[in-house]
CSV table of C-alpha atoms in Angstrom, one decimal:
chain,number,residue,atom,x,y,z
T,158,MET,CA,-3.0,-155.5,30.0
T,159,ILE,CA,-2.4,-153.2,27.7
T,160,LEU,CA,0.2,-151.7,29.2
T,161,ASP,CA,1.5,-155.7,29.3
T,162,ASP,CA,0.8,-155.8,25.8
T,163,GLY,CA,2.7,-153.0,24.9
T,164,SER,CA,5.0,-155.3,22.8
T,165,VAL,CA,2.5,-156.0,19.9
T,166,ILE,CA,0.3,-152.0,19.9
T,167,LEU,CA,3.5,-149.7,19.8
T,168,PRO,CA,4.7,-151.5,16.7
T,169,SER,CA,1.4,-152.0,15.2
T,170,ALA,CA,0.6,-148.1,15.5
T,171,THR,CA,4.3,-147.2,14.3
T,172,ARG,CA,2.9,-149.3,10.7
T,173,LEU,CA,-0.2,-147.8,11.0
T,174,ALA,CA,1.4,-144.2,11.3
T,175,ALA,CA,3.8,-144.7,9.1
T,176,PRO,CA,1.5,-144.3,6.0
T,177,LEU,CA,-0.5,-141.4,7.5
T,178,ALA,CA,3.3,-139.3,8.3
T,179,PHE,CA,4.5,-139.9,4.6
T,180,ALA,CA,1.4,-137.7,3.7
T,181,ALA,CA,1.2,-135.7,6.3
T,182,CYS,CA,4.6,-134.6,4.5
T,183,GLY,CA,3.1,-133.5,1.9
T,184,GLU,CA,0.1,-132.3,2.6
T,185,TYR,CA,2.0,-130.0,5.4
T,186,LEU,CA,3.6,-128.4,3.0
T,187,ALA,CA,1.1,-127.9,0.2
T,188,GLU,CA,-1.3,-126.0,3.4
T,189,ARG,CA,2.1,-124.0,3.9
T,190,ALA,CA,1.5,-122.9,0.6
T,191,GLY,CA,-1.9,-122.0,0.4
T,192,THR,CA,-3.8,-125.0,-0.8
T,193,MET,CA,-6.1,-127.2,1.3
T,194,ASN,CA,-5.6,-130.6,-0.6
T,195,ILE,CA,-9.1,-132.1,-0.4
T,196,SER,CA,-7.4,-135.1,-2.8
T,197,ILE,CA,-4.8,-136.9,-0.1
T,198,GLU,CA,-7.1,-139.6,-0.7
T,199,ALA,CA,-6.9,-140.4,-4.4
T,200,MET,CA,-3.1,-140.2,-4.1
T,201,MET,CA,-2.9,-142.4,-1.6
T,202,ILE,CA,-5.7,-145.0,-2.9
T,203,SER,CA,-3.8,-145.2,-6.6
T,204,GLY,CA,-0.3,-145.2,-4.8
T,205,ALA,CA,-1.7,-148.3,-2.9
T,206,PHE,CA,-3.1,-150.3,-5.7
T,207,THR,CA,-0.4,-149.1,-8.4
T,208,ALA,CA,2.1,-150.6,-6.1
T,209,ILE,CA,0.6,-153.7,-5.0
T,210,SER,CA,-0.2,-154.4,-9.3
T,211,THR,CA,3.1,-153.4,-9.6
T,212,ALA,CA,4.8,-155.7,-7.6
T,213,SER,CA,2.3,-158.6,-8.6
T,214,MET,CA,3.2,-157.9,-12.8
T,215,THR,CA,6.9,-157.8,-11.8
T,216,GLY,CA,7.5,-159.7,-8.2
T,217,SER,CA,9.1,-156.8,-6.7
T,218,ALA,CA,7.5,-155.0,-4.0
T,219,SER,CA,10.1,-152.6,-3.9
T,220,LEU,CA,9.6,-151.6,-7.4
T,221,GLY,CA,5.6,-151.3,-6.8
T,222,LEU,CA,6.8,-148.5,-4.0
T,223,LEU,CA,8.5,-146.5,-6.4
T,224,VAL,CA,6.1,-146.7,-8.9
T,225,GLY,CA,3.3,-146.3,-6.2
T,226,ALA,CA,4.7,-143.1,-5.3
T,227,LEU,CA,4.9,-142.0,-8.9
T,228,ALA,CA,0.9,-142.6,-9.4
T,229,GLY,CA,0.1,-139.9,-6.2
T,230,LEU,CA,2.5,-137.4,-8.2
T,231,LEU,CA,0.7,-138.0,-11.3
T,232,VAL,CA,-3.1,-137.2,-9.0
T,233,GLY,CA,-1.0,-134.3,-7.5
T,234,VAL,CA,-0.2,-133.0,-11.1
T,235,LEU,CA,-3.7,-133.5,-11.8
T,236,HIS,CA,-4.8,-131.5,-9.2
T,237,ALA,CA,-2.2,-129.1,-9.8
T,238,ASN,CA,-3.3,-128.1,-13.0
T,239,ALA,CA,-6.8,-128.1,-12.3
T,240,SER,CA,-7.1,-126.0,-9.3
T,241,HIS,CA,-3.5,-123.9,-10.3
T,242,ARG,CA,-4.2,-123.4,-13.7
T,243,LEU,CA,-7.7,-124.1,-14.7
T,244,ALA,CA,-8.8,-122.1,-12.1
T,245,VAL,CA,-11.1,-125.4,-10.8
T,246,ASN,CA,-12.5,-124.8,-7.5
T,247,THR,CA,-9.7,-126.5,-5.6
T,248,PHE,CA,-12.2,-128.8,-3.2
T,249,VAL,CA,-14.4,-129.6,-6.4
T,250,ALA,CA,-11.3,-130.8,-8.1
T,251,GLY,CA,-9.8,-132.8,-5.3
T,252,LEU,CA,-13.7,-134.2,-4.5
T,253,THR,CA,-13.8,-135.7,-7.6
T,254,LEU,CA,-10.1,-137.4,-7.8
T,255,ASN,CA,-11.1,-138.9,-4.7
T,256,VAL,CA,-14.3,-140.7,-5.9
T,257,LEU,CA,-12.9,-141.5,-9.6
T,258,ALA,CA,-9.5,-143.1,-7.5
T,259,ILE,CA,-11.8,-145.1,-5.3
T,260,GLY,CA,-14.1,-146.3,-8.2
T,261,LEU,CA,-11.1,-147.1,-11.0
T,262,THR,CA,-9.1,-148.8,-8.5
T,263,SER,CA,-11.7,-151.3,-7.2
T,264,PHE,CA,-13.1,-152.1,-10.7
T,265,PHE,CA,-9.2,-153.0,-12.0
T,266,ASN,CA,-9.0,-155.0,-8.6
T,267,GLU,CA,-12.0,-156.8,-8.9
T,268,SER,CA,-11.1,-157.2,-13.0
T,269,MET,CA,-7.3,-158.3,-12.1
T,270,ASP,CA,-5.5,-161.3,-10.5
T,271,ILE,CA,-3.3,-159.9,-7.9
T,272,THR,CA,-0.8,-161.6,-6.0
T,273,GLY,CA,-0.1,-160.1,-2.5
T,274,HIS,CA,3.6,-158.9,-2.1
T,275,GLN,CA,5.5,-157.1,0.5
T,276,VAL,CA,9.1,-154.9,0.8
T,277,ALA,CA,11.4,-156.8,3.7
T,278,GLN,CA,11.4,-156.2,7.1
T,279,VAL,CA,14.7,-155.0,8.3
T,280,SER,CA,15.6,-155.3,12.1
T,281,ILE,CA,18.6,-152.7,13.4
T,282,PRO,CA,20.8,-154.4,15.8
T,283,LEU,CA,21.2,-152.9,19.3
T,284,LEU,CA,18.3,-150.3,19.3
T,285,ARG,CA,15.9,-153.0,18.7
T,286,ASP,CA,16.6,-154.3,22.0
T,287,ILE,CA,15.6,-150.7,23.4
T,288,PRO,CA,12.8,-151.5,25.9
T,289,LEU,CA,9.5,-150.8,25.0
T,290,VAL,CA,10.3,-148.7,21.4
T,291,GLY,CA,12.9,-151.0,20.2
T,292,GLU,CA,10.8,-153.4,18.3
T,293,ALA,CA,8.3,-150.2,18.1
T,294,LEU,CA,10.7,-147.9,15.9
T,295,PHE,CA,13.4,-150.4,14.7
T,296,VAL,CA,11.9,-153.5,13.6
T,297,GLN,CA,10.1,-152.3,10.7
T,298,ARG,CA,9.5,-152.9,7.3
T,299,TRP,CA,12.0,-150.8,5.4
T,300,PRO,CA,10.3,-147.8,4.3
T,301,VAL,CA,9.3,-146.9,7.2
T,302,TYR,CA,13.1,-145.8,8.0
T,303,LEU,CA,12.7,-143.5,4.7
T,304,LEU,CA,11.0,-141.0,7.0
T,305,LEU,CA,14.3,-140.4,8.9
T,306,VAL,CA,15.1,-138.8,5.2
T,307,LEU,CA,12.0,-137.1,4.5
T,308,ILE,CA,10.8,-135.5,7.5
T,309,PRO,CA,14.2,-133.7,8.0
T,310,LEU,CA,13.8,-133.2,4.3
T,311,THR,CA,10.6,-131.4,4.5
T,312,TRP,CA,11.0,-129.6,7.4
T,313,TRP,CA,14.8,-128.3,6.0
T,314,LEU,CA,12.6,-127.4,2.6
T,315,VAL,CA,10.1,-124.9,4.1
T,316,GLU,CA,12.1,-123.4,6.9
T,317,HIS,CA,15.8,-122.6,5.4
T,318,THR,CA,15.4,-122.6,1.9
T,319,ARG,CA,14.4,-120.1,-1.0
T,320,TRP,CA,12.1,-122.0,-2.2
T,321,GLY,CA,10.7,-122.5,1.1
T,322,LEU,CA,10.6,-119.1,2.2
T,323,GLU,CA,8.4,-118.5,-1.4
T,324,LEU,CA,6.2,-121.4,-0.6
T,325,ARG,CA,5.8,-119.5,2.4
T,326,ALA,CA,5.0,-116.4,1.2
T,327,VAL,CA,2.3,-117.3,-1.2
T,328,GLY,CA,0.3,-119.0,1.4
T,329,GLU,CA,0.6,-116.2,4.1
T,330,ASN,CA,0.5,-113.0,1.5
T,331,PRO,CA,0.0,-114.1,-2.4
T,332,GLN,CA,-0.8,-110.2,-4.0
T,333,GLY,CA,2.5,-109.7,-1.8
T,334,ALA,CA,4.5,-112.2,-2.9
T,335,ASP,CA,3.6,-111.6,-6.7
T,336,VAL,CA,5.0,-107.8,-6.5
T,337,THR,CA,8.3,-109.3,-5.4
T,338,GLY,CA,8.1,-111.7,-8.6
T,339,VAL,CA,7.0,-115.1,-7.0
T,340,ARG,CA,5.2,-116.8,-9.4
T,341,VAL,CA,2.4,-117.7,-6.7
T,342,ASN,CA,0.6,-120.4,-8.6
T,343,LEU,CA,3.8,-122.2,-10.3
T,344,ARG,CA,4.9,-122.5,-6.1
T,345,ARG,CA,1.2,-123.9,-5.2
T,346,ARG,CA,1.2,-126.3,-8.1
T,347,GLN,CA,4.9,-127.5,-7.2
T,348,ALA,CA,3.4,-128.2,-3.0
T,349,VAL,CA,1.0,-130.3,-4.7
T,350,MET,CA,2.9,-132.3,-6.6
T,351,TRP,CA,5.3,-133.1,-3.5
T,352,CYS,CA,2.1,-133.8,-2.1
T,353,GLY,CA,1.0,-135.8,-4.5
T,354,LEU,CA,4.6,-137.8,-4.6
T,355,MET,CA,4.3,-138.2,-0.4
T,356,SER,CA,0.7,-139.4,-0.3
T,357,GLY,CA,1.5,-141.7,-3.1
T,358,LEU,CA,4.7,-142.6,-1.3
T,359,GLY,CA,2.3,-143.2,1.6
T,360,GLY,CA,-0.5,-145.1,-0.4
T,361,ALA,CA,2.4,-147.7,-1.5
T,362,HIS,CA,3.9,-148.4,1.7
T,363,LEU,CA,0.5,-149.3,3.2
T,364,ALA,CA,0.1,-152.0,0.4
T,365,VAL,CA,3.1,-153.3,0.1
T,366,GLY,CA,4.7,-152.2,3.3
T,367,ALA,CA,2.0,-152.3,5.9
T,368,VAL,CA,-0.7,-154.6,4.9
T,369,GLY,CA,1.0,-157.0,1.4
T,370,SER,CA,-2.1,-156.7,-0.2
T,371,PHE,CA,-4.8,-154.5,-1.9
T,372,ASN,CA,-8.5,-154.2,-0.2
T,373,ASN,CA,-11.0,-152.2,-1.8
T,374,ASN,CA,-10.8,-148.4,-0.8
T,375,MET,CA,-8.1,-150.1,1.5
T,376,THR,CA,-7.0,-146.4,2.6
T,377,ALA,CA,-10.6,-145.3,4.1
T,378,GLY,CA,-11.1,-142.2,4.9
T,379,ARG,CA,-6.9,-141.9,5.9
T,380,GLY,CA,-6.1,-139.2,3.5
T,381,TYR,CA,-9.3,-136.9,5.7
T,382,LEU,CA,-7.3,-138.2,9.0
T,383,VAL,CA,-3.7,-136.6,7.7
T,384,ILE,CA,-5.8,-133.4,6.7
T,385,ALA,CA,-6.8,-133.4,10.5
T,386,ALA,CA,-3.2,-134.3,11.6
T,387,VAL,CA,-2.0,-130.7,9.9
T,388,ILE,CA,-4.3,-129.0,11.5
T,389,PHE,CA,-4.1,-130.5,14.8
T,390,GLY,CA,0.0,-129.8,14.6
T,391,ALA,CA,-1.2,-126.1,14.0
T,392,TRP,CA,0.5,-126.2,11.1
T,393,ARG,CA,3.9,-126.7,11.9
T,394,LEU,CA,5.6,-130.5,11.0
T,395,ARG,CA,6.0,-131.1,14.8
T,396,GLY,CA,2.9,-131.6,15.8
T,397,THR,CA,1.6,-132.5,12.1
T,398,LEU,CA,3.5,-136.4,13.2
T,399,ILE,CA,2.5,-136.0,16.5
T,400,GLY,CA,-1.1,-136.1,15.6
T,401,CYS,CA,-0.2,-138.8,12.9
T,402,ALA,CA,1.1,-140.7,15.7
T,403,LEU,CA,-2.0,-140.4,18.0
T,404,PHE,CA,-4.2,-141.7,14.9
T,405,GLY,CA,-1.6,-144.3,14.3
T,406,LEU,CA,-2.5,-145.3,18.3
T,407,ALA,CA,-5.7,-145.2,18.4
T,408,ASP,CA,-5.8,-147.5,14.7
T,409,ALA,CA,-3.6,-150.0,16.7
T,410,LEU,CA,-6.1,-149.9,19.6
T,411,ARG,CA,-9.2,-150.3,17.3
T,412,LEU,CA,-7.1,-154.1,16.4
T,413,ALA,CA,-6.2,-154.9,19.5
T,414,LEU,CA,-8.5,-154.6,22.3
T,415,PRO,CA,-10.4,-157.5,20.9
T,416,ALA,CA,-7.8,-159.6,21.0
T,417,LEU,CA,-6.9,-158.2,24.8
T,418,GLY,CA,-10.3,-159.6,25.4
T,419,VAL,CA,-11.9,-156.1,26.1
T,420,GLN,CA,-15.3,-155.7,24.5
T,421,LEU,CA,-16.7,-152.5,22.9
T,422,ASN,CA,-19.0,-152.1,20.2
T,423,ALA,CA,-17.7,-153.1,17.0
T,424,GLN,CA,-18.7,-149.5,15.4
T,425,LEU,CA,-17.4,-147.3,17.8
T,426,LEU,CA,-13.3,-149.1,17.6
T,427,ILE,CA,-14.1,-148.4,14.3
T,428,ALA,CA,-15.0,-145.0,14.1
T,429,ALA,CA,-12.4,-144.4,17.1
T,430,PRO,CA,-9.3,-142.8,15.2
T,431,TYR,CA,-12.4,-140.5,13.0
T,432,LEU,CA,-13.6,-139.5,16.1
T,433,LEU,CA,-10.3,-138.6,17.9
T,434,ALA,CA,-9.8,-136.5,14.3
T,435,LEU,CA,-12.5,-134.7,14.7
T,436,ILE,CA,-12.1,-134.0,18.1
T,437,ALA,CA,-8.9,-132.6,18.0
T,438,MET,CA,-9.6,-130.5,15.1
T,439,VAL,CA,-13.1,-128.8,17.0
T,440,ALA,CA,-10.2,-128.5,20.4
T,441,PHE,CA,-7.3,-126.9,18.1
T,442,VAL,CA,-8.2,-125.0,14.9
T,443,ARG,CA,-9.6,-121.9,16.8
T,444,ARG,CA,-6.3,-122.0,19.1
T,445,THR,CA,-3.9,-121.8,16.4
T,446,ARG,CA,-3.5,-119.4,13.2
T,447,GLN,CA,-3.6,-121.0,9.7
T,448,PRO,CA,-1.9,-119.3,6.5
T,449,LEU,CA,-3.4,-116.4,5.9
T,450,ALA,CA,-4.6,-117.3,2.3
T,451,LEU,CA,-5.1,-121.0,3.2
T,452,ALA,CA,-8.0,-122.3,0.4
T,453,ARG,CA,-7.8,-118.8,-0.9
T,454,PRO,CA,-7.4,-119.1,-5.2
T,455,PHE,CA,-5.0,-116.3,-6.1
T,456,VAL,CA,-5.9,-114.3,-9.2
T,457,ARG,CA,-3.3,-111.1,-9.8
T,458,GLY,CA,-4.5,-108.1,-8.7
T,459,LEU,CA,-7.7,-109.2,-7.2
T,460,THR,CA,-7.2,-108.4,-3.1
């Protein structure tokens, strides 16, 4: 039955995995630079609320998407400077921003009269007719196709630029990178800002692309799924995106199974993507090597 309705499940899985993939492009880069960015949830929920409220005020969902991405960038700037300029514990800073962003967006959502908006859907001729995957991949809201540019761009930045080389160096051996003249905390701040921009874009797409509205705490822990996807992918972009696809599929099945007549415990279905993330982290974290300086603050002269 599930396979017969794959034409419904796979497009839904793509729609739900896309916000994770946007944020994962940022978190992958941040962790390669040595920063475990816990504030993805704040970046995504800020992007989602700002996108839909901007779209409501201006009538333009596309403008909302842009402003939502900038809202995520603002959270990234706050986290980056708190962690790598003011030396606040990065986990404390991230969790504080998460709680603050969820609280503020819920408050303003209840205080404002926001109407739903959604960006246009784009259907690509010929490719949409590919059996099974055509509709899933090539009949989507247009921001999904930005991933075709952002994924290769992220990979190229990390693997084939001097900036990316310095980024990886500060994630592996910040003291050694500092000796060669690399500004360690600057590179880490830049990585967190990129994560903010990408996560804000992911949250904005969730609001004005995948859903078309905003609900309190609508990201519902997706930021933590992104962190799990990076671990699942062994700090490699390809594996990280596979993790996002699996979590998106699990979320799509959660929504589709009751409609297909499969009766399972409702709470178990809601928890399924997060249970999968936990299993993936337990299964893969000990089999892979994380960046050696991940989550270690840099202080010049200390080893």
